[in-house]
Amino acid sequence: MKFVLTIGTTETARIDGISAAGATPELMAHTPSADAEILAYGRPTNAPVVPVSPSGCPTPAVVTRAARELLGFESVVVDAGTASDTTAPTVTLPGAPGADIRTPEAVPDAEATFDAARAFGASLPDDELVLAETIPGGTTTAKGVLTALGEETGVSSSLPENPTTLKRRVVGEALEASDLSPGAAAGAPLDAVRAVGDPVLAAVSGLAVGALESGTAVTLGGGTQMSAVAALVRHFGLTDSLTQATTSFIAADDAADVRSLADALDVDLRVTAPGFEGVDHPATNAYVRGEAKEGVGMGGALALVAGSETAADVAALRDRVRDVYDRLLANAPETHPAVDGERVD
Amino acid sequence: MKFVLTIGTTETARIDGISAAGATPELMAHTPSADAEILAYGRPTNAPVVPVSPSGCPTPAVVTRAARELLGFESVVVDAGTASDTTAPTVTLPGAPGADIRTPEAVPDAEATFDAARAFGASLPDDELVLAETIPGGTTTAKGVLTALGEETGVSSSLPENPTTLKRRVVGEALEASDLSPGAAAGAPLDAVRAVGDPVLAAVSGLAVGALESGTAVTLGGGTQMSAVAALVRHFGLTDSLTQATTSFIAADDAADVRSLADALDVDLRVTAPGFEGVDHPATNAYVRGEAKEGVGMGGALALVAGSETAADVAALRDRVRDVYDRLLANAPETHPAVDGERVD
């Protein structure tokens, strides 16, 4: 098994109020790089911040890193097009940061990114890939792609109050800018990604298709962005069995159609609860309040812990989450307001 | 502890008869990428070949990968400038493949590469780094740098018959092309690398300096190329304790001054024997005949196995080396003549 985190950015995240994957819109551009470094090294090595939401919710990379420390699984970071440099080791695909989906072409390199990801996915010797993503603004691009493909479009949010009206308006403008009507890209997944998607969707769908075609099992670790990946795989014509592993926070989100999308796309949905309700710690409290919910493969990491045959279990994970968070804070750049705020706790 | 493999290429390797780190000069350009993929995934994923010498000796990446499978240590690949693409995850430094050292500037970007490596080495949270290299032609550039610094210059070779006369002539021409006399770059390590070194020497010395400056212990895993790195660190002015871990094949090589260089540079030399004499297998026989000797951190990997507190020992390593090699051959590109030749065994 290999855990493959794909990182990227899209200008769509700069639309006011669309994402909480960073304390400010400027810092959000560093979130994918920081997430990759936290997964690889346990803390940011080049990114200037520990990603937190505006209210201080720490990135789900903390949970995924904790799972990796507990189980020792191998991870690889794939860079599909990121606006901020990282010193995490990356497999760099052809591509670039995505444009605002309200422009005619959000991902001009969609095909090149997909093709390279497909070849890479097929080349790995592993029997299973767990695919994960980090891209601020990704639920909005996922909604764009699901709409263009003609699938259900309820998506989740990293914000406690999902800005669904705003997302619907942005996706409407995005389709109009690309001369697409809902469902017009059915059966043409790369057209959907190119017009209204993001580089991470191009890469993760390519990884999934390449892996499945070469006989490698695929688990999509994530929420509605991974529902969009599943839809892309199905619209590509693949009927292989496909698992999606997400968090209980996503499953409990009425705005997200993860369950009905999984049914419609013939995806085996696994939901894992981290049991954060029983903990009182800044690393976990924000999740209980409904923030973040998923990302950086958190649901996939939880499923790996819950399904592990070693001594690791979800209780051990909770302790490790606190460790990883406390280490992160001990080394956090002092200039970060939200993290400094948390330090008082 | 983290194992950091730096990859790169230099046009110096194309000088006829200088290196055995590939079946042909054309294939040699792919050796660092293939080594990185073998370390990361167990087999080449993008590189078109399994690196073997012209006589069929497999790359020491086989031994290092075997040690990693046995001990489960984390590894990172740093790309200092490589002529061939890789799909191993890499931390990419500013830089480019090195020029033939018989040109005025072999590594124009030496300072930028060194600076970025230094910052990266300082940023890692580990208590120890084991540094390794793979660059065909690297013993010749190491001899160039040692000469420019005014240190002893006996270097090893991946060939059973070390082409010492050829190397001496090439280094003489290289110094002349750069207007340097032996010892002229003493105290100016980056001048030595820029004039007659290679991008891997720039990167590994930067990693070592950054790690030592931030309180991280450093083990240089390799032979005479790591002696050159130790010399660069000392000429940079650092007096911190420094360990070099190499193979018994290097220590037994009279042409290589590893022991006396270690003494002169105040380096603690650890020599580990893999016990390949007791094995009859194509993965190990060539080493017993005196080929390859070291590379891809083989000596560092052997030291980790020998010093491990787990059940792993050097006997288990030998079994694992055979496994890794057999898996490599089972998946080798069919067009590779030397590997196909070995398949008959």
XYZ file of C-alpha atoms in Angstrom:
690
model
C 0.000 0.000 0.000
C 1.209 3.477 -0.790
C -0.387 6.748 0.323
C -0.223 9.272 -2.531
C -0.968 12.898 -1.671
C -1.526 15.192 -4.653
C -0.974 18.906 -4.061
C -1.968 21.888 -6.171
C -3.535 25.318 -6.096
C -6.308 27.092 -7.962
C -7.017 30.804 -8.166
C -10.608 29.839 -7.403
C -9.593 29.753 -3.725
C -9.064 33.526 -3.803
C -12.793 34.160 -4.220
C -13.812 35.796 -0.957
C -15.528 33.379 1.444
C -15.055 30.201 -0.600
C -12.475 28.301 1.497
C -11.142 28.023 5.044
C -7.985 26.137 4.073
C -5.713 28.880 5.383
C -5.828 31.773 7.825
C -5.910 34.401 5.039
C -6.223 34.212 1.220
C -2.479 35.002 0.925
C -1.462 32.240 3.357
C -3.852 29.771 1.676
C -1.504 29.520 -1.313
C 1.047 27.891 1.019
C -1.356 25.319 2.475
C -0.678 22.472 0.004
C 3.106 22.865 0.341
C 2.887 22.988 4.122
C 0.569 19.952 4.172
C 3.073 18.024 2.044
C 5.917 18.934 4.396
C 3.906 17.983 7.483
C 3.105 14.605 5.907
C 6.733 14.037 4.859
C 8.653 15.488 7.808
C 6.178 16.213 10.603
C 6.449 19.979 10.237
C 6.814 22.688 7.584
C 10.393 22.862 6.293
C 9.986 25.556 3.649
C 6.368 26.722 3.829
C 6.107 29.795 6.067
C 3.074 28.636 8.035
C 1.280 25.825 9.770
C -2.054 25.832 7.901
C -4.992 26.726 10.082
C -8.438 28.019 9.256
C -9.291 31.654 10.045
C -10.712 30.442 13.383
C -7.630 28.360 14.200
C -8.613 24.846 13.093
C -5.387 23.007 12.273
C -4.943 21.302 8.916
C -6.077 17.658 8.665
C -2.461 16.945 7.655
C -1.932 16.642 11.405
C -4.232 13.616 11.505
C -2.733 12.036 8.407
C 0.813 12.531 9.691
C -0.199 11.014 13.025
C -1.558 7.956 11.201
C 1.646 7.676 9.193
C 3.799 7.825 12.313
C 1.627 5.186 13.956
C 1.488 2.728 11.048
C 4.737 3.600 9.249
C 3.143 3.499 5.812
C 4.995 4.932 2.824
C 3.791 8.161 1.292
C 4.541 10.008 -1.924
C 3.645 13.592 -2.764
C 2.608 14.379 -6.348
C 2.777 18.030 -7.401
C 0.101 18.764 -9.998
C 0.728 22.524 -10.077
C 1.354 24.525 -6.925
C 1.824 28.273 -6.522
C 4.195 27.932 -3.559
C 7.550 26.110 -3.412
C 7.926 23.099 -1.172
C 10.885 21.119 0.110
C 8.780 18.008 0.540
C 10.006 15.395 -1.941
C 7.604 15.477 -4.877
C 6.881 13.713 -8.138
C 6.321 16.736 -10.352
C 3.765 16.347 -13.136
C 3.505 18.626 -16.152
C 1.027 21.321 -15.253
C 0.575 24.617 -13.472
C -1.601 26.184 -10.766
C -5.218 26.281 -11.877
C -6.940 29.464 -12.999
C -10.172 30.805 -11.519
C -12.918 28.538 -12.891
C -14.830 31.639 -13.993
C -12.294 31.971 -16.839
C -12.769 29.967 -20.087
C -10.060 27.379 -19.287
C -9.310 26.618 -15.637
C -6.771 23.837 -16.367
C -5.239 24.253 -19.846
C -2.780 21.366 -19.165
C -5.456 18.937 -17.959
C -4.615 16.275 -20.529
C -0.824 16.403 -20.019
C -1.252 16.250 -16.246
C -3.740 13.378 -16.508
C -1.536 11.410 -18.934
C 1.592 11.723 -16.789
C -0.351 10.805 -13.646
C -1.855 7.800 -15.412
C 1.592 6.545 -16.455
C 2.948 7.101 -12.945
C -0.029 5.355 -11.343
C 0.508 2.382 -13.616
C 4.255 2.253 -12.913
C 4.104 1.796 -9.137
C 4.680 -1.756 -7.889
C 2.201 -1.487 -4.996
C -0.926 -3.629 -4.709
C -2.998 -0.673 -3.472
C -2.893 3.113 -3.670
C -4.673 5.373 -1.209
C -5.146 8.680 -3.009
C -5.425 11.995 -1.170
C -5.534 15.690 -2.040
C -4.876 19.141 -0.680
C -6.053 22.146 -2.682
C -7.839 25.139 -1.160
C -10.996 25.876 -3.112
C -11.217 22.211 -4.129
C -14.831 21.621 -3.138
C -15.937 24.422 -5.471
C -13.994 23.024 -8.432
C -15.346 19.578 -7.523
C -18.870 20.990 -7.708
C -18.002 22.513 -11.087
C -16.799 19.181 -12.444
C -19.731 17.209 -11.017
C -22.121 19.710 -12.603
C -20.361 19.593 -15.974
C -20.515 15.773 -15.867
C -24.234 15.841 -15.010
C -23.826 14.200 -11.584
C -25.305 15.269 -8.252
C -23.563 18.328 -6.958
C -23.949 18.677 -3.211
C -20.464 19.284 -1.879
C -18.973 19.750 1.556
C -16.971 22.700 2.894
C -14.023 23.383 5.172
C -16.141 26.161 6.681
C -18.651 25.394 9.466
C -21.298 27.280 7.430
C -21.071 25.917 3.876
C -21.310 28.891 1.459
C -23.562 26.894 -0.873
C -25.229 29.908 -2.499
C -21.856 31.427 -3.313
C -20.560 28.107 -4.699
C -23.637 27.658 -6.865
C -23.214 31.155 -8.283
C -19.477 30.652 -8.933
C -20.091 27.322 -10.685
C -22.853 28.897 -12.774
C -20.516 31.664 -13.874
C -17.773 29.116 -14.503
C -19.923 26.995 -16.805
C -21.093 30.083 -18.651
C -17.494 31.282 -19.143
C -16.664 27.875 -20.634
C -19.829 27.687 -22.806
C -20.922 24.534 -20.999
C -24.367 23.557 -19.777
C -24.821 21.143 -16.838
C -24.113 17.606 -18.052
C -22.556 18.793 -21.310
C -19.237 17.139 -20.461
C -20.753 13.736 -19.652
C -18.394 11.075 -21.028
C -15.688 13.704 -21.609
C -14.017 13.932 -18.189
C -10.968 15.881 -19.333
C -13.202 18.527 -20.924
C -14.879 18.997 -17.555
C -11.557 19.331 -15.721
C -10.071 21.658 -18.330
C -13.106 23.960 -18.247
C -14.115 24.090 -14.578
C -11.816 21.795 -12.591
C -8.429 22.082 -10.959
C -5.003 20.463 -11.535
C -5.413 18.105 -8.576
C -8.570 16.593 -10.093
C -6.642 16.030 -13.344
C -3.816 14.314 -11.482
C -5.802 12.210 -9.012
C -8.155 10.919 -11.698
C -5.089 10.057 -13.804
C -3.462 8.219 -10.889
C -6.682 6.285 -10.271
C -7.163 5.339 -13.922
C -3.499 4.274 -14.332
C -3.562 2.241 -11.141
C -6.851 0.494 -11.951
C -5.748 -0.257 -15.516
C -2.620 -1.953 -14.179
C -4.496 -4.062 -11.635
C -3.743 -1.906 -8.562
C -6.567 -1.392 -6.061
C -7.563 2.227 -5.437
C -8.969 3.856 -2.317
C -9.995 7.484 -2.687
C -9.239 9.118 0.679
C -11.452 12.159 0.997
C -14.871 13.735 0.752
C -16.669 15.421 -2.089
C -13.455 16.118 -4.021
C -12.917 12.382 -4.143
C -16.556 11.940 -5.218
C -15.621 14.128 -8.194
C -12.579 11.922 -8.856
C -14.798 8.834 -8.753
C -17.149 10.514 -11.224
C -14.225 11.304 -13.545
C -13.053 7.670 -13.394
C -16.556 6.428 -14.240
C -16.973 8.955 -17.075
C -13.644 7.730 -18.386
C -15.407 4.385 -18.831
C -13.798 2.328 -16.070
C -16.112 0.010 -14.144
C -13.499 -1.449 -11.739
C -14.364 -1.610 -8.058
C -13.473 1.605 -6.276
C -13.404 2.421 -2.562
C -13.828 5.850 -1.006
C -12.751 6.368 2.614
C -13.939 9.502 4.335
C -14.517 10.920 7.788
C -17.679 10.790 9.864
C -17.699 14.608 9.690
C -18.283 14.426 5.934
C -20.824 11.624 6.232
C -22.772 13.719 8.753
C -22.780 16.776 6.486
C -26.246 17.131 4.977
C -24.958 19.548 2.338
C -22.637 16.877 0.968
C -24.060 14.144 -1.242
C -21.183 11.743 -0.549
C -23.449 8.765 0.172
C -25.795 9.215 -2.750
C -22.877 10.025 -5.071
C -21.127 6.839 -3.931
C -24.292 4.851 -4.683
C -24.762 6.487 -8.063
C -21.120 5.906 -9.025
C -20.944 2.333 -7.674
C -18.328 3.300 -5.108
C -17.846 1.379 -1.860
C -17.994 4.087 0.826
C -16.148 3.573 4.111
C -16.766 6.070 6.906
C -14.456 6.261 9.937
C -15.022 8.327 13.074
C -11.926 9.551 14.904
C -13.784 9.926 18.199
C -12.666 13.502 18.681
C -15.765 14.220 20.794
C -14.074 12.626 23.789
C -10.966 14.827 23.568
C -10.548 18.440 24.690
C -7.561 19.736 22.726
C -7.065 22.519 20.169
C -5.980 19.884 17.629
C -9.394 18.232 17.688
C -11.983 20.662 19.112
C -12.461 22.531 15.829
C -13.420 19.287 14.058
C -16.093 18.658 16.661
C -17.368 22.179 15.973
C -17.759 21.200 12.299
C -14.702 22.788 10.741
C -12.285 21.306 8.176
C -14.067 17.889 8.206
C -11.686 16.199 5.764
C -8.635 16.780 3.557
C -5.054 15.565 3.078
C -6.520 12.058 2.966
C -7.750 12.225 6.570
C -10.568 9.747 5.916
C -8.187 7.401 4.139
C -5.700 7.631 6.994
C -8.438 6.930 9.548
C -9.550 3.883 7.567
C -5.972 2.591 7.512
C -5.712 2.945 11.291
C -9.128 1.373 11.903
C -8.308 -1.500 9.556
C -4.787 -2.035 10.854
C -3.711 -5.426 12.154
C -1.065 -3.880 14.400
C -1.587 -2.536 17.889
C -2.519 0.835 16.432
C -6.105 1.857 16.950
C -8.135 5.026 16.812
C -7.478 5.778 20.500
C -3.743 5.626 19.892
C -4.292 7.874 16.895
C -5.964 10.537 19.036
C -2.931 10.632 21.348
C -0.626 10.864 18.355
C -2.682 13.683 16.823
C -2.057 15.703 19.975
C 1.662 14.925 19.842
C 1.983 15.979 16.205
C 0.036 19.179 16.870
C 2.055 20.081 19.956
C 5.314 19.500 18.060
C 4.020 21.658 15.215
C 3.226 24.501 17.600
C 6.569 24.214 19.359
C 8.230 24.883 16.000
C 5.647 27.186 14.444
C 6.802 30.425 12.852
C 6.155 33.088 15.495
C 4.502 35.444 13.074
C 1.449 33.285 12.579
C -1.486 34.971 14.328
C -3.886 32.038 14.554
C -1.246 29.609 15.747
C -0.014 32.126 18.288
C -3.567 32.454 19.440
C -3.854 28.721 19.965
C -0.632 28.715 21.936
C -2.435 30.416 24.827
C -4.704 27.381 25.346
C 17.519 9.386 11.245
C 16.865 10.157 7.629
C 18.701 8.714 4.619
C 19.220 11.455 2.009
C 20.307 10.354 -1.466
C 21.528 13.133 -3.749
C 21.362 12.458 -7.470
C 22.986 14.294 -10.361
C 24.942 13.897 -13.553
C 28.140 15.330 -15.010
C 29.313 15.292 -18.605
C 32.639 14.121 -17.153
C 31.157 10.603 -17.104
C 31.127 10.591 -20.908
C 34.923 10.528 -21.071
C 35.716 7.097 -22.461
C 36.810 4.608 -19.794
C 36.190 6.839 -16.754
C 33.158 5.137 -15.150
C 31.368 1.802 -14.938
C 28.144 3.218 -13.504
C 26.092 2.099 -16.496
C 26.247 -0.466 -19.287
C 27.006 2.170 -21.935
C 27.764 5.936 -21.808
C 24.229 6.627 -23.097
C 22.581 4.472 -20.443
C 24.822 5.945 -17.724
C 22.854 9.211 -17.858
C 19.844 7.284 -16.521
C 21.705 5.648 -13.617
C 20.996 8.306 -10.945
C 17.275 8.431 -11.815
C 17.034 4.652 -11.800
C 18.905 4.438 -8.493
C 16.492 6.946 -6.955
C 13.498 4.933 -8.167
C 14.954 1.659 -6.882
C 15.520 3.264 -3.473
C 12.020 4.764 -3.403
C 9.923 2.024 -5.006
C 12.098 -1.080 -5.336
C 12.356 -0.853 -9.107
C 12.673 1.711 -11.918
C 9.342 3.426 -12.575
C 10.420 5.877 -15.272
C 14.109 5.211 -15.960
C 14.454 2.817 -18.910
C 17.057 0.537 -17.314
C 18.237 -1.266 -14.249
C 21.754 0.175 -13.882
C 24.486 -2.384 -14.334
C 28.154 -2.049 -15.187
C 29.351 -3.081 -18.668
C 30.173 -6.495 -17.169
C 26.768 -6.844 -15.497
C 27.431 -5.732 -11.918
C 24.122 -4.443 -10.535
C 23.898 -0.986 -8.989
C 24.589 -0.730 -5.240
C 21.073 0.762 -5.027
C 20.044 -2.896 -4.695
C 21.917 -3.142 -1.389
C 20.642 0.186 -0.095
C 17.058 -0.674 -1.014
C 17.433 -4.039 0.704
C 18.626 -2.280 3.869
C 15.693 0.128 3.692
C 13.200 -2.716 3.335
C 14.790 -4.476 6.280
C 14.998 -1.514 8.656
C 12.136 0.628 7.322
C 14.131 3.852 7.538
C 12.863 6.985 5.789
C 14.657 8.203 2.711
C 14.560 11.403 0.689
C 15.993 11.969 -2.779
C 17.567 15.353 -3.528
C 17.995 16.274 -7.189
C 21.051 18.481 -7.635
C 20.917 18.464 -11.447
C 20.141 15.329 -13.437
C 20.101 14.823 -17.192
C 17.337 12.207 -17.083
C 13.797 12.548 -15.708
C 12.759 10.507 -12.706
C 9.427 9.681 -11.085
C 11.057 9.146 -7.714
C 9.841 11.867 -5.367
C 12.601 14.479 -5.206
C 13.513 17.680 -3.464
C 14.739 19.677 -6.442
C 17.545 22.147 -5.797
C 18.455 25.013 -8.108
C 21.131 23.686 -10.438
C 21.757 21.730 -13.597
C 23.744 18.719 -14.796
C 27.472 19.381 -14.440
C 29.689 20.143 -17.418
C 32.857 18.223 -18.283
C 35.419 19.355 -15.710
C 37.850 20.078 -18.567
C 35.755 23.198 -19.305
C 36.371 26.442 -17.332
C 33.289 26.083 -15.101
C 31.994 22.589 -14.353
C 29.236 23.747 -11.949
C 28.208 27.360 -12.660
C 25.353 27.114 -10.108
C 27.534 25.693 -7.313
C 26.701 28.461 -4.853
C 22.934 28.424 -5.455
C 22.856 24.636 -5.152
C 24.968 24.714 -1.989
C 22.873 27.470 -0.380
C 19.567 25.714 -1.040
C 20.963 22.398 0.212
C 22.289 24.104 3.336
C 18.872 25.603 4.096
C 17.160 22.259 3.473
C 19.683 20.370 5.631
C 19.067 22.844 8.451
C 15.268 22.610 8.112
C 14.884 18.875 8.687
C 13.701 17.854 12.167
C 15.814 14.665 12.301
C 18.586 14.091 14.838
C 20.827 12.476 12.216
C 21.222 12.528 8.437
C 22.954 9.758 6.491
C 24.051 11.351 3.218
C 24.502 9.347 0.033
C 25.196 10.030 -3.645
C 24.792 8.615 -7.115
C 26.574 10.340 -9.994
C 28.511 8.483 -12.691
C 31.973 10.004 -13.079
C 31.849 11.149 -9.443
C 35.205 9.745 -8.361
C 36.931 11.809 -11.051
C 35.230 15.046 -10.004
C 36.019 14.125 -6.382
C 39.692 13.812 -7.333
C 39.452 17.198 -9.034
C 38.026 18.837 -5.928
C 40.481 17.163 -3.551
C 43.358 18.338 -5.779
C 42.035 21.882 -5.972
C 41.699 21.937 -2.155
C 45.249 20.615 -1.729
C 44.200 17.344 -0.064
C 45.371 13.799 -0.819
C 43.871 12.610 -4.040
C 43.852 8.830 -4.222
C 40.309 7.892 -5.257
C 38.472 4.646 -5.821
C 36.700 3.444 -8.965
C 33.591 1.524 -9.959
C 35.837 -0.358 -12.395
C 37.854 -3.383 -11.221
C 40.955 -1.770 -12.795
C 41.011 1.838 -11.590
C 41.931 4.084 -14.574
C 44.201 6.198 -12.366
C 46.425 7.479 -15.177
C 43.394 8.634 -17.149
C 41.877 10.302 -14.074
C 45.141 12.100 -13.277
C 45.337 13.411 -16.837
C 41.674 14.536 -16.858
C 42.070 16.341 -13.519
C 45.257 18.005 -14.770
C 43.443 19.266 -17.855
C 40.489 20.324 -15.694
C 42.616 22.435 -13.360
C 44.408 23.994 -16.327
C 41.075 24.861 -18.000
C 40.019 26.592 -14.781
C 43.378 28.374 -14.235
C 43.820 26.576 -10.912
C 46.942 24.997 -9.473
C 46.712 22.123 -6.939
C 45.740 23.564 -3.567
C 44.772 26.937 -5.041
C 41.181 26.583 -3.806
C 42.152 25.742 -0.201
C 39.682 27.497 2.090
C 37.422 28.280 -0.878
C 35.359 25.095 -1.241
C 32.738 26.509 -3.594
C 35.486 27.718 -5.971
C 36.767 24.136 -6.129
C 33.302 22.716 -6.840
C 32.462 25.394 -9.401
C 35.718 24.827 -11.296
C 36.276 21.058 -11.203
C 33.471 19.473 -9.155
C 29.955 18.266 -9.847
C 26.454 19.325 -8.711
C 26.194 16.434 -6.236
C 29.297 17.613 -4.368
C 27.763 21.113 -4.156
C 24.527 19.677 -2.762
C 25.899 17.077 -0.348
C 28.403 19.513 1.160
C 25.550 22.008 1.562
C 23.344 19.398 3.238
C 26.190 18.466 5.590
C 26.999 22.069 6.495
C 23.335 22.989 7.066
C 22.729 19.893 9.174
C 25.846 20.371 11.320
C 25.122 24.070 11.822
C 21.648 23.201 13.123
C 22.912 20.540 15.517
C 22.070 17.496 13.385
C 24.598 14.653 13.316
C 25.939 13.742 9.868
C 27.134 10.411 8.519
C 28.629 10.488 5.044
C 27.669 7.179 3.427
C 30.190 6.472 0.695
C 33.797 6.225 -0.432
C 36.117 8.768 -1.942
C 33.295 11.034 -3.100
C 32.291 11.381 0.547
C 35.958 12.020 1.406
C 35.693 14.985 -0.969
C 32.513 16.118 0.814
C 34.313 15.874 4.169
C 37.142 17.969 2.741
C 34.645 20.580 1.510
C 33.023 20.737 4.971
C 36.418 21.207 6.632
C 37.503 23.844 4.107
C 34.253 25.611 4.851
C 35.628 25.975 8.371
C 33.433 23.524 10.284
C 35.180 21.418 12.938
C 32.117 19.429 14.126
C 32.495 15.681 14.493
C 31.783 13.886 11.232
C 31.340 10.173 10.516
C 31.996 8.431 7.217
C 30.521 4.953 6.661
C 31.874 2.958 3.750
C 32.190 -0.593 2.506
C 35.030 -3.031 3.105
C 35.544 -3.022 -0.679
C 36.567 0.641 -0.530
C 38.674 0.165 2.590
C 40.551 -2.667 0.846
C 41.218 -0.551 -2.247
C 44.874 0.509 -2.191
C 44.229 3.177 -4.827
C 41.786 4.930 -2.524
C 43.120 7.063 0.312
C 39.906 6.832 2.336
C 41.683 5.963 5.599
C 44.400 8.570 5.377
C 41.922 11.186 4.131
C 39.676 10.410 7.101
C 42.624 10.857 9.451
C 43.725 14.068 7.801
C 40.191 15.486 7.882
C 39.410 14.325 11.448
C 36.626 12.059 10.215
C 35.504 8.983 12.152
C 35.647 6.171 9.545
C 33.331 3.165 9.918
C 33.907 0.213 7.592
C 31.269 -2.524 7.188
C 31.699 -5.796 5.299
C 28.562 -7.285 3.735
C 30.036 -10.806 3.709
C 29.311 -11.288 0.013
C 32.180 -13.803 -0.235
C 29.948 -16.496 1.234
C 27.192 -15.976 -1.367
C 27.087 -17.191 -4.965
C 24.549 -14.970 -6.704
C 24.748 -12.489 -9.600
C 23.668 -9.714 -7.213
C 26.812 -10.108 -5.127
C 29.488 -11.920 -7.155
C 30.610 -8.819 -9.034
C 31.368 -7.030 -5.748
C 33.592 -9.914 -4.699
C 35.406 -9.536 -8.053
C 36.095 -5.895 -7.118
C 33.488 -4.068 -9.150
C 31.254 -1.149 -8.060
C 32.551 -1.253 -4.451
C 30.301 1.533 -3.155
C 27.666 4.062 -4.174
C 24.043 5.028 -3.430
C 25.084 5.102 0.227
C 25.846 1.380 0.317
C 28.400 1.782 3.123
C 25.988 3.945 5.078
C 23.210 1.417 4.619
C 25.477 -1.433 5.730
C 26.442 0.533 8.843
C 22.772 1.073 9.670
C 22.080 -2.653 9.379
C 25.169 -3.622 11.391
C 24.326 -1.075 14.086
C 20.619 -1.889 14.207
C 18.992 -2.904 17.462
C 16.289 -4.871 15.666
C 16.524 -8.455 14.475
C 18.028 -7.261 11.216
C 21.619 -8.266 10.683
C 24.036 -8.513 7.801
C 23.018 -12.130 7.072
C 19.377 -11.048 6.712
C 20.578 -8.246 4.473
C 22.282 -10.681 2.103
C 19.022 -12.611 1.688
C 17.154 -9.387 1.076
C 19.728 -8.235 -1.496
C 18.982 -11.387 -3.499
C 15.244 -10.748 -3.208
C 15.509 -7.153 -4.402
C 17.734 -8.168 -7.297
C 15.476 -11.024 -8.376
C 12.430 -8.720 -8.261
C 14.338 -6.162 -10.328
C 15.152 -8.731 -12.981
C 11.604 -10.045 -13.075
C 10.477 -6.547 -14.037
C 13.512 -5.413 -16.040
C 12.965 -3.815 -19.437
C 13.617 -6.617 -21.913
C 15.818 -4.494 -24.111
C 18.611 -4.261 -21.607
C 21.491 -6.432 -22.846
C 23.493 -6.756 -19.644
C 20.468 -7.554 -17.520
C 19.259 -10.044 -20.092
C 22.718 -11.593 -19.964
C 22.450 -12.011 -16.204
C 19.048 -13.602 -16.582
C 20.726 -16.733 -17.959
C 22.521 -17.364 -14.651
